[in-house]
Tab-separated table of N, CA and C in Angstrom:
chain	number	residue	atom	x	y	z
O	1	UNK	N	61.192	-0.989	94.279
O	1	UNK	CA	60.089	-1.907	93.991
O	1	UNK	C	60.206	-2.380	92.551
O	2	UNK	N	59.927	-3.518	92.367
O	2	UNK	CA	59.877	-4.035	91.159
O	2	UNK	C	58.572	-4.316	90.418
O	3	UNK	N	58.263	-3.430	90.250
O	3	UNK	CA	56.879	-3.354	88.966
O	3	UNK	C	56.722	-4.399	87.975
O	4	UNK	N	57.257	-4.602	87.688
O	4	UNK	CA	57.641	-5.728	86.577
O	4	UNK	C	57.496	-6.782	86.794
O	5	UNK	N	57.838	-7.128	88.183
O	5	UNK	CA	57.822	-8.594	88.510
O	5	UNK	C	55.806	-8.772	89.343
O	6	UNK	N	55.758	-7.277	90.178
O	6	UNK	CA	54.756	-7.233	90.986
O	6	UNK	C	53.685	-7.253	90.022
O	7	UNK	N	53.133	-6.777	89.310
O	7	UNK	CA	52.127	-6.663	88.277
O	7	UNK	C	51.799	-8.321	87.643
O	8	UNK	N	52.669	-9.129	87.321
O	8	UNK	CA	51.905	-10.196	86.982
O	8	UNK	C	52.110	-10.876	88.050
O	9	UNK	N	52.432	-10.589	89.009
O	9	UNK	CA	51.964	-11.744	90.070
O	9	UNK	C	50.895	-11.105	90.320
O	10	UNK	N	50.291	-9.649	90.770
O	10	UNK	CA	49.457	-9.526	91.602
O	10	UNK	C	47.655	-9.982	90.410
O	11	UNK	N	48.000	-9.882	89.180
O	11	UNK	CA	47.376	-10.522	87.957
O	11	UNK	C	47.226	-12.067	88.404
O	12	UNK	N	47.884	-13.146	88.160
O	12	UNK	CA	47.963	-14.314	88.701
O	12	UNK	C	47.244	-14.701	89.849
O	13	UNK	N	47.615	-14.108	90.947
O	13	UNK	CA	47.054	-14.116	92.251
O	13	UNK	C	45.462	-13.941	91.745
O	14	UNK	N	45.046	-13.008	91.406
O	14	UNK	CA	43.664	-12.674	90.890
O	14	UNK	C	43.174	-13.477	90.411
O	15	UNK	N	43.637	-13.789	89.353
O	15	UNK	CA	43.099	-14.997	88.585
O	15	UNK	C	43.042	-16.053	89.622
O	16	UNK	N	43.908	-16.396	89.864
O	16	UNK	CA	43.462	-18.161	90.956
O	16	UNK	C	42.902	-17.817	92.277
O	17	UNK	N	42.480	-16.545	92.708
O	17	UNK	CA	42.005	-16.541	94.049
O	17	UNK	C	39.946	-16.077	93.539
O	18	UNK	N	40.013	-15.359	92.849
O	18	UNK	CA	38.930	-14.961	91.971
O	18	UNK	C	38.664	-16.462	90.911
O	19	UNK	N	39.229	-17.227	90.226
O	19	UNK	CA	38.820	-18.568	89.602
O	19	UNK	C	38.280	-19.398	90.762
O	20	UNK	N	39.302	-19.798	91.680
O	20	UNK	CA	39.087	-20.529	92.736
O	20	UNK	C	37.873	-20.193	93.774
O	21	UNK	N	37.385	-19.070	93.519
O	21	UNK	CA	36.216	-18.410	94.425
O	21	UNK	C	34.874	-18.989	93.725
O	22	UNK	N	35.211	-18.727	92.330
O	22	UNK	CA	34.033	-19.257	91.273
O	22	UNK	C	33.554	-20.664	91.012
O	23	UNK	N	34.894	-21.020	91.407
O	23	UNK	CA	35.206	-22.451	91.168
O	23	UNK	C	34.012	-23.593	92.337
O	24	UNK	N	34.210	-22.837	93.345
O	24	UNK	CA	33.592	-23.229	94.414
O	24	UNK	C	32.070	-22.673	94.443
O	25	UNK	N	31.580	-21.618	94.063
O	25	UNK	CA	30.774	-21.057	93.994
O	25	UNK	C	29.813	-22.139	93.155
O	26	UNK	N	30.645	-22.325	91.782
O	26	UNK	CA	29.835	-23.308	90.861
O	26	UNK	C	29.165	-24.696	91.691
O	27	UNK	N	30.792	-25.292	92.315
O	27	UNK	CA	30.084	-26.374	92.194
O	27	UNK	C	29.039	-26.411	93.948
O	28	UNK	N	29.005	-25.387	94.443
O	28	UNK	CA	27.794	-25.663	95.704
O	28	UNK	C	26.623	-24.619	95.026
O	29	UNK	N	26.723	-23.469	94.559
O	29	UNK	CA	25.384	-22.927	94.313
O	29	UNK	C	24.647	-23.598	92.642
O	30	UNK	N	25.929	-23.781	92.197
O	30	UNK	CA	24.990	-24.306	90.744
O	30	UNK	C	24.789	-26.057	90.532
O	31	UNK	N	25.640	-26.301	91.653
O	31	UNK	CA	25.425	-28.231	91.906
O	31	UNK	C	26.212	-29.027	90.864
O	32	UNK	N	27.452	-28.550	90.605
O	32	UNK	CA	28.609	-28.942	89.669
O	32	UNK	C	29.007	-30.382	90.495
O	33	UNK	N	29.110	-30.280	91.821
O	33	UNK	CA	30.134	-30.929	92.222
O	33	UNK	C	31.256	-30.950	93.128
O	34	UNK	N	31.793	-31.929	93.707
O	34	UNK	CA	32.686	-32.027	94.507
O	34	UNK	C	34.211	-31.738	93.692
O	35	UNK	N	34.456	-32.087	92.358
O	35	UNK	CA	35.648	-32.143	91.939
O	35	UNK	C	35.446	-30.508	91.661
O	36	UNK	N	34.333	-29.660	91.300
O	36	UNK	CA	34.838	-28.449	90.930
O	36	UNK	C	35.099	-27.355	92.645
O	37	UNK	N	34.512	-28.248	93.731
O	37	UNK	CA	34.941	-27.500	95.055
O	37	UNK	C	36.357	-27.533	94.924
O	38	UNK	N	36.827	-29.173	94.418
O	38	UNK	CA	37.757	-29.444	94.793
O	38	UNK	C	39.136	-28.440	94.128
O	39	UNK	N	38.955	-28.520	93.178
O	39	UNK	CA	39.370	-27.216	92.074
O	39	UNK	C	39.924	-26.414	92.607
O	40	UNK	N	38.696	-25.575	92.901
O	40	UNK	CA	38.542	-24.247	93.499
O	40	UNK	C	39.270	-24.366	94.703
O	41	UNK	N	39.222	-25.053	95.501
O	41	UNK	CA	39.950	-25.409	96.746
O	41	UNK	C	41.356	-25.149	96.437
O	42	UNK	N	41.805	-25.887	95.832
O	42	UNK	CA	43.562	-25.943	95.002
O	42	UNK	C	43.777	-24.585	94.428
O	43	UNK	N	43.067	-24.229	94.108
O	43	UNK	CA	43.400	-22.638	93.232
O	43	UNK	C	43.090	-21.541	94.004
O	44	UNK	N	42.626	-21.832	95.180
O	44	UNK	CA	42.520	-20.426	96.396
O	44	UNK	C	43.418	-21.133	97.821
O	45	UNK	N	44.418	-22.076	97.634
O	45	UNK	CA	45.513	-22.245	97.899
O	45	UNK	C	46.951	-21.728	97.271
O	46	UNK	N	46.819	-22.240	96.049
O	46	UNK	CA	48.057	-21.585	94.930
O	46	UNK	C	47.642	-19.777	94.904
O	47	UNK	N	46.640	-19.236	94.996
O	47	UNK	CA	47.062	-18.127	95.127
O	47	UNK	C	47.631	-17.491	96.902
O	48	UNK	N	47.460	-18.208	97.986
O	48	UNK	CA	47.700	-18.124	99.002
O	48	UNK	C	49.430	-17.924	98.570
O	49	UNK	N	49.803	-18.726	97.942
O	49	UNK	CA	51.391	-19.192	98.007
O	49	UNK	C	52.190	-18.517	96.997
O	50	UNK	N	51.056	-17.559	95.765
O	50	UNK	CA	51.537	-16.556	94.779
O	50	UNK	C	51.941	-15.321	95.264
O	51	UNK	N	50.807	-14.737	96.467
O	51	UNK	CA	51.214	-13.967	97.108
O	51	UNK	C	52.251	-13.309	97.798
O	52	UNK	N	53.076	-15.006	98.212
O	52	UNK	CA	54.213	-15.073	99.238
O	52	UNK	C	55.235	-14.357	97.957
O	53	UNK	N	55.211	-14.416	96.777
O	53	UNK	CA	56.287	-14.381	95.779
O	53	UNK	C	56.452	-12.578	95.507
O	54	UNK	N	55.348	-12.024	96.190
O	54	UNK	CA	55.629	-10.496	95.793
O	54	UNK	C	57.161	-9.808	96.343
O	55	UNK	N	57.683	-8.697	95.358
O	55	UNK	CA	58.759	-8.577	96.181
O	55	UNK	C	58.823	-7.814	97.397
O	56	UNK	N	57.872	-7.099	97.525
O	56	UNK	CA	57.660	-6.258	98.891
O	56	UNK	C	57.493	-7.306	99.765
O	57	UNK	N	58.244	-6.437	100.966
O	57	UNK	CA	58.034	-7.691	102.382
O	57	UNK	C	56.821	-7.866	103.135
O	58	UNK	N	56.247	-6.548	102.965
O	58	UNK	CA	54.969	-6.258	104.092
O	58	UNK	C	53.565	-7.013	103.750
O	59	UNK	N	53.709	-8.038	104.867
O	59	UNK	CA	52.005	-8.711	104.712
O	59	UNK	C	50.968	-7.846	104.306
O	60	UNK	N	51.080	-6.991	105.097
O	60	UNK	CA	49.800	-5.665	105.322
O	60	UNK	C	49.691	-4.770	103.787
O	61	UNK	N	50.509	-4.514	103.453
O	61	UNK	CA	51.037	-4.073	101.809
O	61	UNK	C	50.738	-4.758	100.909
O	62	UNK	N	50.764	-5.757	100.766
O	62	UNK	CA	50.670	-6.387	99.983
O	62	UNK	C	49.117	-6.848	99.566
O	63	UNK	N	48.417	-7.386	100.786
O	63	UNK	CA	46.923	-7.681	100.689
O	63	UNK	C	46.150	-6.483	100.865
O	64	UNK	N	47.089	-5.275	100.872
O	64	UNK	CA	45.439	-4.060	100.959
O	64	UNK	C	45.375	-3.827	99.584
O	65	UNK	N	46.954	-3.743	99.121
O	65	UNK	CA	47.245	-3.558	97.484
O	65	UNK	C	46.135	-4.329	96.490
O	66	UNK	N	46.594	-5.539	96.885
O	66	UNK	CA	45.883	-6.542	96.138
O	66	UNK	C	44.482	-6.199	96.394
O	67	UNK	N	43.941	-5.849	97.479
O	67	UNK	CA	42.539	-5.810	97.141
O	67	UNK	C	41.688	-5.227	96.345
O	68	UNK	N	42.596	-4.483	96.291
O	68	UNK	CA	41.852	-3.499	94.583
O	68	UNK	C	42.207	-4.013	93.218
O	69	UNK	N	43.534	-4.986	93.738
O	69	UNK	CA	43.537	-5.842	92.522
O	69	UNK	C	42.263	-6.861	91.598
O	70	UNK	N	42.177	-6.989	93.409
O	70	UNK	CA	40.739	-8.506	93.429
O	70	UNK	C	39.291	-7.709	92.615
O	71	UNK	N	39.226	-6.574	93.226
O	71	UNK	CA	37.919	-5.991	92.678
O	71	UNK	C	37.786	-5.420	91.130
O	72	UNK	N	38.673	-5.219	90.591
O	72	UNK	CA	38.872	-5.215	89.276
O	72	UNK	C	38.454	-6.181	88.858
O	73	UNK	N	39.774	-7.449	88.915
O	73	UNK	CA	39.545	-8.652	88.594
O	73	UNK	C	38.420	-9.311	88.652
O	74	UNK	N	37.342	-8.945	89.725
O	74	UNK	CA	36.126	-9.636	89.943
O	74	UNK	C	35.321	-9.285	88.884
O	75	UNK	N	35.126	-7.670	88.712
O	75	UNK	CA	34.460	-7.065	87.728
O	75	UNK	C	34.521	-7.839	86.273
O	76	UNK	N	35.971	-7.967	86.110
O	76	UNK	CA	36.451	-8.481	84.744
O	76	UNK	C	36.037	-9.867	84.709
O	77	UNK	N	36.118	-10.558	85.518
O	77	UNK	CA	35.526	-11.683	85.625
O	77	UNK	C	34.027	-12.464	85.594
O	78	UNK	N	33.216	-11.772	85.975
O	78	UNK	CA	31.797	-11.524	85.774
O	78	UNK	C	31.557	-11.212	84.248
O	79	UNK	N	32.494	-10.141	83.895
O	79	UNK	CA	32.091	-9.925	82.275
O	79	UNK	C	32.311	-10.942	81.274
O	80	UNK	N	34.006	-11.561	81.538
O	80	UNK	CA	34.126	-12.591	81.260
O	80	UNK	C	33.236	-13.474	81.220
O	81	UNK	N	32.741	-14.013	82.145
O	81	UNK	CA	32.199	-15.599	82.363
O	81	UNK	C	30.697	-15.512	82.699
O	82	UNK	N	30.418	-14.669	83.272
O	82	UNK	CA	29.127	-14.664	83.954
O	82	UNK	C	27.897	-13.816	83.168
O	83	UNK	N	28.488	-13.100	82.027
O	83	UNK	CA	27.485	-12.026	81.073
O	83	UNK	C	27.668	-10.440	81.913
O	84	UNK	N	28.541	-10.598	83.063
O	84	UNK	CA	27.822	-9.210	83.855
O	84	UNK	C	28.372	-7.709	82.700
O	85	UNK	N	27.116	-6.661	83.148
O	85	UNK	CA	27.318	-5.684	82.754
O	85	UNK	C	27.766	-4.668	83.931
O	86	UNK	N	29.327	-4.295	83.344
O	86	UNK	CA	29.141	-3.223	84.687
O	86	UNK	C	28.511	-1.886	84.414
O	87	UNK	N	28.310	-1.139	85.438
O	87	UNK	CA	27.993	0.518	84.782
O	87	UNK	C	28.798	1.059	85.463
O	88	UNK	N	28.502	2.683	85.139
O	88	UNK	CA	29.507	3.577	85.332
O	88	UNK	C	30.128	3.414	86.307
O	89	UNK	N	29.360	3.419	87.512
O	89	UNK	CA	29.801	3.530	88.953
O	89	UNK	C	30.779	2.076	89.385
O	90	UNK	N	30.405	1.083	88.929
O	90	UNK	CA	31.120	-0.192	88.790
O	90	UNK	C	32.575	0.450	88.416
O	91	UNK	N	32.652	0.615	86.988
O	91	UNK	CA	33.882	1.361	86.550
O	91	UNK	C	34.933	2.210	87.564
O	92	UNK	N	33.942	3.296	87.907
O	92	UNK	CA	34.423	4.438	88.058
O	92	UNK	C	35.205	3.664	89.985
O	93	UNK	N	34.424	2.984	90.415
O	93	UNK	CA	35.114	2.238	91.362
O	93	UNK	C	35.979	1.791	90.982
O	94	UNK	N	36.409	0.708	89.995
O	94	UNK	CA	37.728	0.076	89.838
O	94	UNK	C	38.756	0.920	89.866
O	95	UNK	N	38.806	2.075	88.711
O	95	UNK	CA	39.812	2.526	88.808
O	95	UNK	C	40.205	3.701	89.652
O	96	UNK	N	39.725	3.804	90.955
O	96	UNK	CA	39.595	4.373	91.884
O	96	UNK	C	40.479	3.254	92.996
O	97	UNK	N	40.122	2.229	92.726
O	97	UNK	CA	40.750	0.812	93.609
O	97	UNK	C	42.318	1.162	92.946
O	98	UNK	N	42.223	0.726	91.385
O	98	UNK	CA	43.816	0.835	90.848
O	98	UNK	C	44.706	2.042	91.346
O	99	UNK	N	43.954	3.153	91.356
O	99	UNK	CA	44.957	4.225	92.077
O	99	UNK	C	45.501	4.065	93.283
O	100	UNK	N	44.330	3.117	94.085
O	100	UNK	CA	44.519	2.906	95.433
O	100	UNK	C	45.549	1.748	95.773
O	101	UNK	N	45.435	0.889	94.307
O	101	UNK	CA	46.988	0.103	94.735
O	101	UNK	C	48.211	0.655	94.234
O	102	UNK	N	48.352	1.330	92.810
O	102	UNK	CA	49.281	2.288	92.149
O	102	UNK	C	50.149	3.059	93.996
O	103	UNK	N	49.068	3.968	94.317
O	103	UNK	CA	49.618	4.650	95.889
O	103	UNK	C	50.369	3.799	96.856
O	104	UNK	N	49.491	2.777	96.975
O	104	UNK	CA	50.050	1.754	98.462
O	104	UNK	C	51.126	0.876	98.117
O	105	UNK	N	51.181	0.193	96.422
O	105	UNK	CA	52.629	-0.051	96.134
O	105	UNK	C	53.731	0.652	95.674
O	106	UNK	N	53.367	1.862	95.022
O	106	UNK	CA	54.623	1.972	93.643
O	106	UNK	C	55.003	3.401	94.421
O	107	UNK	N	54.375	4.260	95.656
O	107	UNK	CA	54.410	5.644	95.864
O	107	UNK	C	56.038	5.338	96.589
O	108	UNK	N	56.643	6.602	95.996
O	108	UNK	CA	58.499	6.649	96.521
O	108	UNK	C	58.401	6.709	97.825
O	109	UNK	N	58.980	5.754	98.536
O	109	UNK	CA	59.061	5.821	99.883
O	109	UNK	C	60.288	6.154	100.731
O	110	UNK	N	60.638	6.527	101.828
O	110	UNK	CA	62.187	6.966	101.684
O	110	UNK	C	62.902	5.456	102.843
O	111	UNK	N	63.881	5.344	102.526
O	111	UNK	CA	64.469	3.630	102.999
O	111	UNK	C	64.957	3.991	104.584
């Protein structure tokens, strides 16, 4: 497995599937607009197609991985942009998720 390469894609992916979520979010719950659906639309496509770039083959691997990617990222993202405060339990979930992708990608598997 290539760590190196997997880590900023599965970063990337986050970012444009988590932007692109917000993106859309803005413009129907806060009344931005059609160009920021539109956005968001394009950027929870491009991460559809970031995904394809991981080096592991397995569909199933890849998106359970990532999902603990996403929930981090969401967290971080809220803090980022939105003011959110997480607490402990917020926390103590994420990196409970990261172990859970650390296991499902990087654990020695035999070929």
């Amino acid at each position: 497995m290539d760590v190196a390469r997997s880590i900023p894609l599965f970063v990337l992916a986050a970012v444009l599937e988590i932007g692109g979520a917000w993106l859309v979010w803005q413009g129907i719950r806060e009344q931005r607009g059609w160009v920021w659906i539109g956005a968001g639309v394009l950027a929870l496509g491009l991460y559809g197609a970031v995904a394809t770039l991981q080096p592991e083959a397995d569909f199933g691997r890849i998106l359970a991985a990532y999902g603990g990617v996403f929930v981090v990222g969401s967290l971080l993202w809220g803090m980022a942009l939105d003011g959110f405060v997480p607490d402990r339990w917020d926390v103590t979930g994420a990196l409970v998720c990261l172990v859970g992708v650390a296991v499902i990608m990087y654990a020695p598997r035999s070929a």
